[in-house]
Amino acid sequence: MHIKHEQTERHTLSVTVDNEAGVLARIAGMFTSRGYNIESLTVADITEDEKVSRITIVTTGTPEVIEQVVSQLDRLVPVHKVTDLTELGPHVERELALVKVAGVGDHRIEALRLAEVYRARVIDATISSFVFEVTGGSDKIDKFIELMREVGLIEVARTGVVAIARGKEAV
């Protein structure tokens, strides 16, 4: 008897919702109650009157689990629309991180050199530390943080992923 093990996949979901108290808790609760993990979550209002928000959720699961997540999100009352950007096709994802690094001498020089390679900007500096701002895909930010560990990483703050479909149509 062969047991089929489906690969888990990373998916980015865009969820438009009414911007009202408790919506985020209901969505997070849906994930928690079913044992699904949220790797990244960002929320921002997207209409001028601030009545609608977009929640961007990055999660992983088998194709069947992702399908269930999308279906269950779609059934929640304040949800207007759920779009699996990964399934949809080409889309743009970005994240921002603030990375604090301590260093003097050669470590300081190396931190600045690496920051230049990764197009990270120095947004604060003291004699013994820097705060870099780096934007890009999650993989780029992960790699930048990994490299900064070797030259004096102190602290990291990340925004989480924001994403939007490519093309001229809104999804």
JSON list of N, CA and C in Angstrom, two decimals, residues 81-126:
[
{"chain": "A", "resi": 81, "resn": "LYS", "atom": "N", "xyz": [-13.78, 39.07, -1.19]},
{"chain": "A", "resi": 81, "resn": "LYS", "atom": "CA", "xyz": [-13.15, 38.29, -2.25]},
{"chain": "A", "resi": 81, "resn": "LYS", "atom": "C", "xyz": [-11.84, 37.69, -1.74]},
{"chain": "A", "resi": 82, "resn": "VAL", "atom": "N", "xyz": [-11.57, 36.45, -2.16]},
{"chain": "A", "resi": 82, "resn": "VAL", "atom": "CA", "xyz": [-10.31, 35.78, -1.85]},
{"chain": "A", "resi": 82, "resn": "VAL", "atom": "C", "xyz": [-9.64, 35.44, -3.18]},
{"chain": "A", "resi": 83, "resn": "THR", "atom": "N", "xyz": [-8.40, 35.86, -3.35]},
{"chain": "A", "resi": 83, "resn": "THR", "atom": "CA", "xyz": [-7.66, 35.55, -4.56]},
{"chain": "A", "resi": 83, "resn": "THR", "atom": "C", "xyz": [-6.36, 34.86, -4.17]},
{"chain": "A", "resi": 84, "resn": "ASP", "atom": "N", "xyz": [-6.14, 33.68, -4.72]},
{"chain": "A", "resi": 84, "resn": "ASP", "atom": "CA", "xyz": [-4.87, 32.98, -4.52]},
{"chain": "A", "resi": 84, "resn": "ASP", "atom": "C", "xyz": [-3.93, 33.50, -5.61]},
{"chain": "A", "resi": 85, "resn": "LEU", "atom": "N", "xyz": [-3.11, 34.47, -5.24]},
{"chain": "A", "resi": 85, "resn": "LEU", "atom": "CA", "xyz": [-2.21, 35.09, -6.22]},
{"chain": "A", "resi": 85, "resn": "LEU", "atom": "C", "xyz": [-1.22, 34.09, -6.81]},
{"chain": "A", "resi": 86, "resn": "THR", "atom": "N", "xyz": [-0.85, 33.10, -6.03]},
{"chain": "A", "resi": 86, "resn": "THR", "atom": "CA", "xyz": [0.08, 32.07, -6.50]},
{"chain": "A", "resi": 86, "resn": "THR", "atom": "C", "xyz": [-0.57, 31.27, -7.64]},
{"chain": "A", "resi": 87, "resn": "GLU", "atom": "N", "xyz": [-1.82, 30.89, -7.45]},
{"chain": "A", "resi": 87, "resn": "GLU", "atom": "CA", "xyz": [-2.55, 30.14, -8.49]},
{"chain": "A", "resi": 87, "resn": "GLU", "atom": "C", "xyz": [-2.85, 31.02, -9.70]},
{"chain": "A", "resi": 88, "resn": "LEU", "atom": "N", "xyz": [-3.12, 32.29, -9.45]},
{"chain": "A", "resi": 88, "resn": "LEU", "atom": "CA", "xyz": [-3.47, 33.22, -10.51]},
{"chain": "A", "resi": 88, "resn": "LEU", "atom": "C", "xyz": [-2.34, 33.38, -11.52]},
{"chain": "A", "resi": 89, "resn": "GLY", "atom": "N", "xyz": [-1.11, 33.34, -11.03]},
{"chain": "A", "resi": 89, "resn": "GLY", "atom": "CA", "xyz": [0.02, 33.46, -11.93]},
{"chain": "A", "resi": 89, "resn": "GLY", "atom": "C", "xyz": [0.95, 34.58, -11.51]},
{"chain": "A", "resi": 90, "resn": "PRO", "atom": "N", "xyz": [1.51, 35.27, -12.50]},
{"chain": "A", "resi": 90, "resn": "PRO", "atom": "CA", "xyz": [2.52, 36.29, -12.18]},
{"chain": "A", "resi": 90, "resn": "PRO", "atom": "C", "xyz": [1.97, 37.37, -11.24]},
{"chain": "A", "resi": 91, "resn": "HIS", "atom": "N", "xyz": [2.71, 37.61, -10.18]},
{"chain": "A", "resi": 91, "resn": "HIS", "atom": "CA", "xyz": [2.36, 38.67, -9.24]},
{"chain": "A", "resi": 91, "resn": "HIS", "atom": "C", "xyz": [3.64, 39.22, -8.63]},
{"chain": "A", "resi": 92, "resn": "VAL", "atom": "N", "xyz": [3.52, 40.35, -8.00]},
{"chain": "A", "resi": 92, "resn": "VAL", "atom": "CA", "xyz": [4.66, 41.03, -7.40]},
{"chain": "A", "resi": 92, "resn": "VAL", "atom": "C", "xyz": [4.52, 40.93, -5.89]},
{"chain": "A", "resi": 93, "resn": "GLU", "atom": "N", "xyz": [5.59, 40.48, -5.22]},
{"chain": "A", "resi": 93, "resn": "GLU", "atom": "CA", "xyz": [5.62, 40.41, -3.76]},
{"chain": "A", "resi": 93, "resn": "GLU", "atom": "C", "xyz": [6.80, 41.22, -3.25]},
{"chain": "A", "resi": 94, "resn": "ARG", "atom": "N", "xyz": [6.58, 41.97, -2.19]},
{"chain": "A", "resi": 94, "resn": "ARG", "atom": "CA", "xyz": [7.66, 42.71, -1.56]},
{"chain": "A", "resi": 94, "resn": "ARG", "atom": "C", "xyz": [7.47, 42.70, -0.05]},
{"chain": "A", "resi": 95, "resn": "GLU", "atom": "N", "xyz": [8.58, 42.89, 0.63]},
{"chain": "A", "resi": 95, "resn": "GLU", "atom": "CA", "xyz": [8.60, 42.98, 2.08]},
{"chain": "A", "resi": 95, "resn": "GLU", "atom": "C", "xyz": [9.65, 44.03, 2.44]},
{"chain": "A", "resi": 96, "resn": "LEU", "atom": "N", "xyz": [9.48, 44.65, 3.58]},
{"chain": "A", "resi": 96, "resn": "LEU", "atom": "CA", "xyz": [10.46, 45.62, 4.08]},
{"chain": "A", "resi": 96, "resn": "LEU", "atom": "C", "xyz": [10.97, 45.13, 5.42]},
{"chain": "A", "resi": 97, "resn": "ALA", "atom": "N", "xyz": [12.25, 45.31, 5.66]},
{"chain": "A", "resi": 97, "resn": "ALA", "atom": "CA", "xyz": [12.82, 44.95, 6.96]},
{"chain": "A", "resi": 97, "resn": "ALA", "atom": "C", "xyz": [13.74, 46.07, 7.43]},
{"chain": "A", "resi": 98, "resn": "LEU", "atom": "N", "xyz": [13.72, 46.31, 8.73]},
{"chain": "A", "resi": 98, "resn": "LEU", "atom": "CA", "xyz": [14.70, 47.17, 9.38]},
{"chain": "A", "resi": 98, "resn": "LEU", "atom": "C", "xyz": [15.67, 46.23, 10.10]},
{"chain": "A", "resi": 99, "resn": "VAL", "atom": "N", "xyz": [16.95, 46.38, 9.82]},
{"chain": "A", "resi": 99, "resn": "VAL", "atom": "CA", "xyz": [17.96, 45.46, 10.33]},
{"chain": "A", "resi": 99, "resn": "VAL", "atom": "C", "xyz": [19.02, 46.27, 11.07]},
{"chain": "A", "resi": 100, "resn": "LYS", "atom": "N", "xyz": [19.12, 46.04, 12.39]},
{"chain": "A", "resi": 100, "resn": "LYS", "atom": "CA", "xyz": [20.10, 46.75, 13.22]},
{"chain": "A", "resi": 100, "resn": "LYS", "atom": "C", "xyz": [21.35, 45.89, 13.35]},
{"chain": "A", "resi": 101, "resn": "VAL", "atom": "N", "xyz": [22.49, 46.52, 13.05]},
{"chain": "A", "resi": 101, "resn": "VAL", "atom": "CA", "xyz": [23.77, 45.81, 13.05]},
{"chain": "A", "resi": 101, "resn": "VAL", "atom": "C", "xyz": [24.79, 46.63, 13.84]},
{"chain": "A", "resi": 102, "resn": "ALA", "atom": "N", "xyz": [25.50, 45.97, 14.75]},
{"chain": "A", "resi": 102, "resn": "ALA", "atom": "CA", "xyz": [26.59, 46.62, 15.47]},
{"chain": "A", "resi": 102, "resn": "ALA", "atom": "C", "xyz": [27.89, 46.25, 14.79]},
{"chain": "A", "resi": 103, "resn": "GLY", "atom": "N", "xyz": [28.80, 47.19, 14.76]},
{"chain": "A", "resi": 103, "resn": "GLY", "atom": "CA", "xyz": [30.08, 46.85, 14.17]},
{"chain": "A", "resi": 103, "resn": "GLY", "atom": "C", "xyz": [31.03, 48.02, 14.16]},
{"chain": "A", "resi": 104, "resn": "VAL", "atom": "N", "xyz": [32.28, 47.70, 14.35]},
{"chain": "A", "resi": 104, "resn": "VAL", "atom": "CA", "xyz": [33.35, 48.69, 14.23]},
{"chain": "A", "resi": 104, "resn": "VAL", "atom": "C", "xyz": [34.45, 48.07, 13.37]},
{"chain": "A", "resi": 105, "resn": "GLY", "atom": "N", "xyz": [35.29, 48.92, 12.84]},
{"chain": "A", "resi": 105, "resn": "GLY", "atom": "CA", "xyz": [36.42, 48.43, 12.04]},
{"chain": "A", "resi": 105, "resn": "GLY", "atom": "C", "xyz": [35.99, 47.64, 10.82]},
{"chain": "A", "resi": 106, "resn": "ASP", "atom": "N", "xyz": [36.60, 46.47, 10.64]},
{"chain": "A", "resi": 106, "resn": "ASP", "atom": "CA", "xyz": [36.34, 45.65, 9.46]},
{"chain": "A", "resi": 106, "resn": "ASP", "atom": "C", "xyz": [34.88, 45.19, 9.38]},
{"chain": "A", "resi": 107, "resn": "HIS", "atom": "N", "xyz": [34.28, 44.90, 10.54]},
{"chain": "A", "resi": 107, "resn": "HIS", "atom": "CA", "xyz": [32.87, 44.47, 10.53]},
{"chain": "A", "resi": 107, "resn": "HIS", "atom": "C", "xyz": [31.97, 45.58, 10.02]},
{"chain": "A", "resi": 108, "resn": "ARG", "atom": "N", "xyz": [32.29, 46.81, 10.40]},
{"chain": "A", "resi": 108, "resn": "ARG", "atom": "CA", "xyz": [31.51, 47.97, 9.95]},
{"chain": "A", "resi": 108, "resn": "ARG", "atom": "C", "xyz": [31.64, 48.13, 8.43]},
{"chain": "A", "resi": 109, "resn": "ILE", "atom": "N", "xyz": [32.84, 48.01, 7.94]},
{"chain": "A", "resi": 109, "resn": "ILE", "atom": "CA", "xyz": [33.10, 48.15, 6.50]},
{"chain": "A", "resi": 109, "resn": "ILE", "atom": "C", "xyz": [32.38, 47.04, 5.73]},
{"chain": "A", "resi": 110, "resn": "GLU", "atom": "N", "xyz": [32.45, 45.81, 6.25]},
{"chain": "A", "resi": 110, "resn": "GLU", "atom": "CA", "xyz": [31.80, 44.68, 5.58]},
{"chain": "A", "resi": 110, "resn": "GLU", "atom": "C", "xyz": [30.28, 44.84, 5.59]},
{"chain": "A", "resi": 111, "resn": "ALA", "atom": "N", "xyz": [29.71, 45.31, 6.70]},
{"chain": "A", "resi": 111, "resn": "ALA", "atom": "CA", "xyz": [28.25, 45.54, 6.76]},
{"chain": "A", "resi": 111, "resn": "ALA", "atom": "C", "xyz": [27.82, 46.55, 5.71]},
{"chain": "A", "resi": 112, "resn": "LEU", "atom": "N", "xyz": [28.58, 47.62, 5.57]},
{"chain": "A", "resi": 112, "resn": "LEU", "atom": "CA", "xyz": [28.25, 48.64, 4.55]},
{"chain": "A", "resi": 112, "resn": "LEU", "atom": "C", "xyz": [28.40, 48.10, 3.14]},
{"chain": "A", "resi": 113, "resn": "ARG", "atom": "N", "xyz": [29.43, 47.28, 2.92]},
{"chain": "A", "resi": 113, "resn": "ARG", "atom": "CA", "xyz": [29.64, 46.68, 1.59]},
{"chain": "A", "resi": 113, "resn": "ARG", "atom": "C", "xyz": [28.48, 45.76, 1.22]},
{"chain": "A", "resi": 114, "resn": "LEU", "atom": "N", "xyz": [28.09, 44.90, 2.17]},
{"chain": "A", "resi": 114, "resn": "LEU", "atom": "CA", "xyz": [26.97, 43.98, 1.92]},
{"chain": "A", "resi": 114, "resn": "LEU", "atom": "C", "xyz": [25.67, 44.76, 1.71]},
{"chain": "A", "resi": 115, "resn": "ALA", "atom": "N", "xyz": [25.48, 45.80, 2.48]},
{"chain": "A", "resi": 115, "resn": "ALA", "atom": "CA", "xyz": [24.27, 46.62, 2.33]},
{"chain": "A", "resi": 115, "resn": "ALA", "atom": "C", "xyz": [24.20, 47.21, 0.92]},
{"chain": "A", "resi": 116, "resn": "GLU", "atom": "N", "xyz": [25.33, 47.63, 0.40]},
{"chain": "A", "resi": 116, "resn": "GLU", "atom": "CA", "xyz": [25.36, 48.18, -0.96]},
{"chain": "A", "resi": 116, "resn": "GLU", "atom": "C", "xyz": [24.96, 47.12, -1.99]},
{"chain": "A", "resi": 117, "resn": "VAL", "atom": "N", "xyz": [25.49, 45.91, -1.83]},
{"chain": "A", "resi": 117, "resn": "VAL", "atom": "CA", "xyz": [25.18, 44.81, -2.74]},
{"chain": "A", "resi": 117, "resn": "VAL", "atom": "C", "xyz": [23.67, 44.51, -2.72]},
{"chain": "A", "resi": 118, "resn": "TYR", "atom": "N", "xyz": [23.07, 44.55, -1.53]},
{"chain": "A", "resi": 118, "resn": "TYR", "atom": "CA", "xyz": [21.65, 44.24, -1.39]},
{"chain": "A", "resi": 118, "resn": "TYR", "atom": "C", "xyz": [20.74, 45.47, -1.53]},
{"chain": "A", "resi": 119, "resn": "ARG", "atom": "N", "xyz": [21.34, 46.60, -1.89]},
{"chain": "A", "resi": 119, "resn": "ARG", "atom": "CA", "xyz": [20.61, 47.85, -2.05]},
{"chain": "A", "resi": 119, "resn": "ARG", "atom": "C", "xyz": [19.84, 48.24, -0.79]},
{"chain": "A", "resi": 120, "resn": "ALA", "atom": "N", "xyz": [20.44, 47.95, 0.35]},
{"chain": "A", "resi": 120, "resn": "ALA", "atom": "CA", "xyz": [19.87, 48.35, 1.64]},
{"chain": "A", "resi": 120, "resn": "ALA", "atom": "C", "xyz": [20.33, 49.77, 1.92]},
{"chain": "A", "resi": 121, "resn": "ARG", "atom": "N", "xyz": [19.43, 50.57, 2.46]},
{"chain": "A", "resi": 121, "resn": "ARG", "atom": "CA", "xyz": [19.78, 51.96, 2.78]},
{"chain": "A", "resi": 121, "resn": "ARG", "atom": "C", "xyz": [20.07, 52.10, 4.27]},
{"chain": "A", "resi": 122, "resn": "VAL", "atom": "N", "xyz": [21.06, 52.91, 4.59]},
{"chain": "A", "resi": 122, "resn": "VAL", "atom": "CA", "xyz": [21.32, 53.24, 5.98]},
{"chain": "A", "resi": 122, "resn": "VAL", "atom": "C", "xyz": [20.30, 54.32, 6.37]},
{"chain": "A", "resi": 123, "resn": "ILE", "atom": "N", "xyz": [19.46, 54.02, 7.36]},
{"chain": "A", "resi": 123, "resn": "ILE", "atom": "CA", "xyz": [18.47, 55.02, 7.79]},
{"chain": "A", "resi": 123, "resn": "ILE", "atom": "C", "xyz": [18.76, 55.56, 9.18]},
{"chain": "A", "resi": 124, "resn": "ASP", "atom": "N", "xyz": [19.74, 54.95, 9.86]},
{"chain": "A", "resi": 124, "resn": "ASP", "atom": "CA", "xyz": [20.20, 55.47, 11.14]},
{"chain": "A", "resi": 124, "resn": "ASP", "atom": "C", "xyz": [21.61, 54.94, 11.37]},
{"chain": "A", "resi": 125, "resn": "ALA", "atom": "N", "xyz": [22.46, 55.79, 11.92]},
{"chain": "A", "resi": 125, "resn": "ALA", "atom": "CA", "xyz": [23.83, 55.36, 12.17]},
{"chain": "A", "resi": 125, "resn": "ALA", "atom": "C", "xyz": [24.35, 56.00, 13.45]},
{"chain": "A", "resi": 126, "resn": "THR", "atom": "N", "xyz": [25.10, 55.22, 14.21]},
{"chain": "A", "resi": 126, "resn": "THR", "atom": "CA", "xyz": [25.86, 55.73, 15.35]},
{"chain": "A", "resi": 126, "resn": "THR", "atom": "C", "xyz": [27.30, 55.30, 15.11]}
]
